Short mmCIF file of C-alpha atoms in Angstrom, two decimals:
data_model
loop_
_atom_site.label_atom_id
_atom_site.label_comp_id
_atom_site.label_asym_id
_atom_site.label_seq_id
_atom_site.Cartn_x
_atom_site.Cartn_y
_atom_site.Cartn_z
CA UNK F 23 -8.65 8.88 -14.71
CA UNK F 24 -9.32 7.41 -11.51
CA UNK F 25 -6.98 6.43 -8.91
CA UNK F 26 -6.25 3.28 -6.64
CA UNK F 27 -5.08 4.77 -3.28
CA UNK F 28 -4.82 2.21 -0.30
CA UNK F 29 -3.64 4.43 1.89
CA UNK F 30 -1.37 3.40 4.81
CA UNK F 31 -0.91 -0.84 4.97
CA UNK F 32 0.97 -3.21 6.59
CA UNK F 33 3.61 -4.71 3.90
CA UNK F 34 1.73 -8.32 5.02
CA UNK F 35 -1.44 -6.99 3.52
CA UNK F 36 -0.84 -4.73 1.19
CA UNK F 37 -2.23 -7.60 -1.79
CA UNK F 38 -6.02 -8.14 0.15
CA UNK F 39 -6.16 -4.22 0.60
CA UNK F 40 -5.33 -3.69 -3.49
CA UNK F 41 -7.71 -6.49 -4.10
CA UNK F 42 -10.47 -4.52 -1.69
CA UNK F 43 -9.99 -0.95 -2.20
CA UNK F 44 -10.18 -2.23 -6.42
CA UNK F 45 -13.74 -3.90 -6.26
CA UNK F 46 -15.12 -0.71 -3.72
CA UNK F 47 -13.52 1.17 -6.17
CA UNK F 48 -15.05 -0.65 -9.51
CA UNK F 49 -18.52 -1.98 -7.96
CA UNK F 50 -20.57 0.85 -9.34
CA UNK F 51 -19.63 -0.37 -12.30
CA UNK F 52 -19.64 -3.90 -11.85
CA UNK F 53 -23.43 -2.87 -11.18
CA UNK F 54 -23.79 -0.77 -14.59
CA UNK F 55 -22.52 -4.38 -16.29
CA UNK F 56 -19.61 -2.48 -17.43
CA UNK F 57 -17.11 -4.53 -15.98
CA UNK F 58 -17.14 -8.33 -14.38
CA UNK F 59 -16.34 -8.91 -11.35
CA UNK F 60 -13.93 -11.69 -12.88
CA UNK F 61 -12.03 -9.02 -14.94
CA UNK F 62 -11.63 -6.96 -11.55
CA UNK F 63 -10.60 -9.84 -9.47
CA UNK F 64 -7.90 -10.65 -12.51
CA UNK F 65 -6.88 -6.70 -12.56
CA UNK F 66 -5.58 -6.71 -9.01
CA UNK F 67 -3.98 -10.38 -9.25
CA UNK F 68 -1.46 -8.58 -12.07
CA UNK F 69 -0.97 -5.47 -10.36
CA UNK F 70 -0.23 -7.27 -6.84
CA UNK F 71 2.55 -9.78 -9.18
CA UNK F 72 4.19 -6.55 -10.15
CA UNK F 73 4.09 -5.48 -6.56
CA UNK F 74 5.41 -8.72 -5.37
CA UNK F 75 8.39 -8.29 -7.08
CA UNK F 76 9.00 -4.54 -6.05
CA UNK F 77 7.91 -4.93 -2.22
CA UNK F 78 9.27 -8.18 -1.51
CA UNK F 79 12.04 -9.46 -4.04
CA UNK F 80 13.68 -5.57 -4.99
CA UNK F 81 13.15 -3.87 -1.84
CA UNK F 82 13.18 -6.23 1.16
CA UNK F 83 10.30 -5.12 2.71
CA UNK F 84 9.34 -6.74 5.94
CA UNK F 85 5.96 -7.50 6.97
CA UNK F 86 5.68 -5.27 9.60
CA UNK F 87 6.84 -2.31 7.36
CA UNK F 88 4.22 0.25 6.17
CA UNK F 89 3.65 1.07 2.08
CA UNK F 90 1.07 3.20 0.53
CA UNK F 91 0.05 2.46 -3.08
CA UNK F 92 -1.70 4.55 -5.68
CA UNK F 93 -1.57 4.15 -9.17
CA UNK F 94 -4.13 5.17 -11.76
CA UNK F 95 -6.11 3.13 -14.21
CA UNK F 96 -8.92 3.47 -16.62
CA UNK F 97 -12.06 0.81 -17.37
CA UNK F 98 -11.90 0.14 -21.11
CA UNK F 99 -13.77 -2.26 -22.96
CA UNK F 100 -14.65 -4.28 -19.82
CA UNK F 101 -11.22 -4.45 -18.44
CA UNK F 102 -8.99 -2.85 -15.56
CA UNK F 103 -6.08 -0.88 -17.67
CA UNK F 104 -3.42 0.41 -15.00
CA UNK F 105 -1.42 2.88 -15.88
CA UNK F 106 1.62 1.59 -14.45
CA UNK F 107 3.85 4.84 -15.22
CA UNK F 108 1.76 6.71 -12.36
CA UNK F 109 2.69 3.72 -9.76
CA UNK F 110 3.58 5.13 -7.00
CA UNK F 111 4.75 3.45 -3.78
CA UNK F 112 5.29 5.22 -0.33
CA UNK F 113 7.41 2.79 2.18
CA UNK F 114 7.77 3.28 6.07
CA UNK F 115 10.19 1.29 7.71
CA UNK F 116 9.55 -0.63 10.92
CA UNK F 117 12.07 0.30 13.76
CA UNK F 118 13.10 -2.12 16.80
CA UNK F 119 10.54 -0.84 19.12
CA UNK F 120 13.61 -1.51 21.98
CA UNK F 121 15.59 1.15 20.21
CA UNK F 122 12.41 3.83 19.73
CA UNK F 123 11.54 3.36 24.01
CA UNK F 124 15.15 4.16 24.77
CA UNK F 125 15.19 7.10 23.00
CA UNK F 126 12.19 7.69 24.04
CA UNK F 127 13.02 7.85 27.41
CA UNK F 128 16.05 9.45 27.42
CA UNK F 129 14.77 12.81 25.53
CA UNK F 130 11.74 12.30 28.00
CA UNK F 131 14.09 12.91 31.46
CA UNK F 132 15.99 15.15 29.35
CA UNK F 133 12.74 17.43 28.89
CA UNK F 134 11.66 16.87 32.14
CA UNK F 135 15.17 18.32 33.95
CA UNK F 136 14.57 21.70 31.92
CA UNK F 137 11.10 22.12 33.26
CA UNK F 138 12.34 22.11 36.78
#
């Protein structure tokens, strides 16, 4: 069974990097005639609904967080069939990047003292 992985993406992006990785994914076989490039297109439109609702209405995500998607699916009879119980989703919160060059900077003269 093959696998939809997009790998690390902005929470702003994450539906034109589904809708991507899918047709790189598929185009071998949209060029066998196997599938239609309208049954691909339509595939990633009802997996990136389902997302919606996790990433944005459930979880709160903010654009600037991070996700990483993979789910599995199979091509039968012409269509995209995801097998939603293998959905994974991997999320990586932004931090206030005033808060990260504090600390930052703190452990940094901290280090530097003991190497005196």
């Amino acid at each position: 069974m093959p696998t939809l992985n997009t790998g690390g993406v902005i929470v702003g992006a994450y539906d034109d990097k589904v809708r991507r990785t899918l047709f790189a994914l598929t185009k071998e076989n949209v060029n066998q005639g196997i599938i239609k490039t309208e049954d691909v297109a339509y595939a990633s439109a009802q997996l990136n609904k389902l997302l919606y609702k996790i990433l944005v209405e459930e979880l709160k995500c903010d654009k600037g967080d991070m996700v990483r998607i993979v789910i599995d699916y199979e091509i039968v009879n012409g269509k995209v069939v995801w097998n939603y119980d293998s959905l994974k989703i991997e999320w990586f919160r932004r931090e206030d990047q005033g808060k990260v060059d504090e600390a930052t900077k703190k452990r940094v003269e901290e280090f530097k003292q003991t190497q005196k």
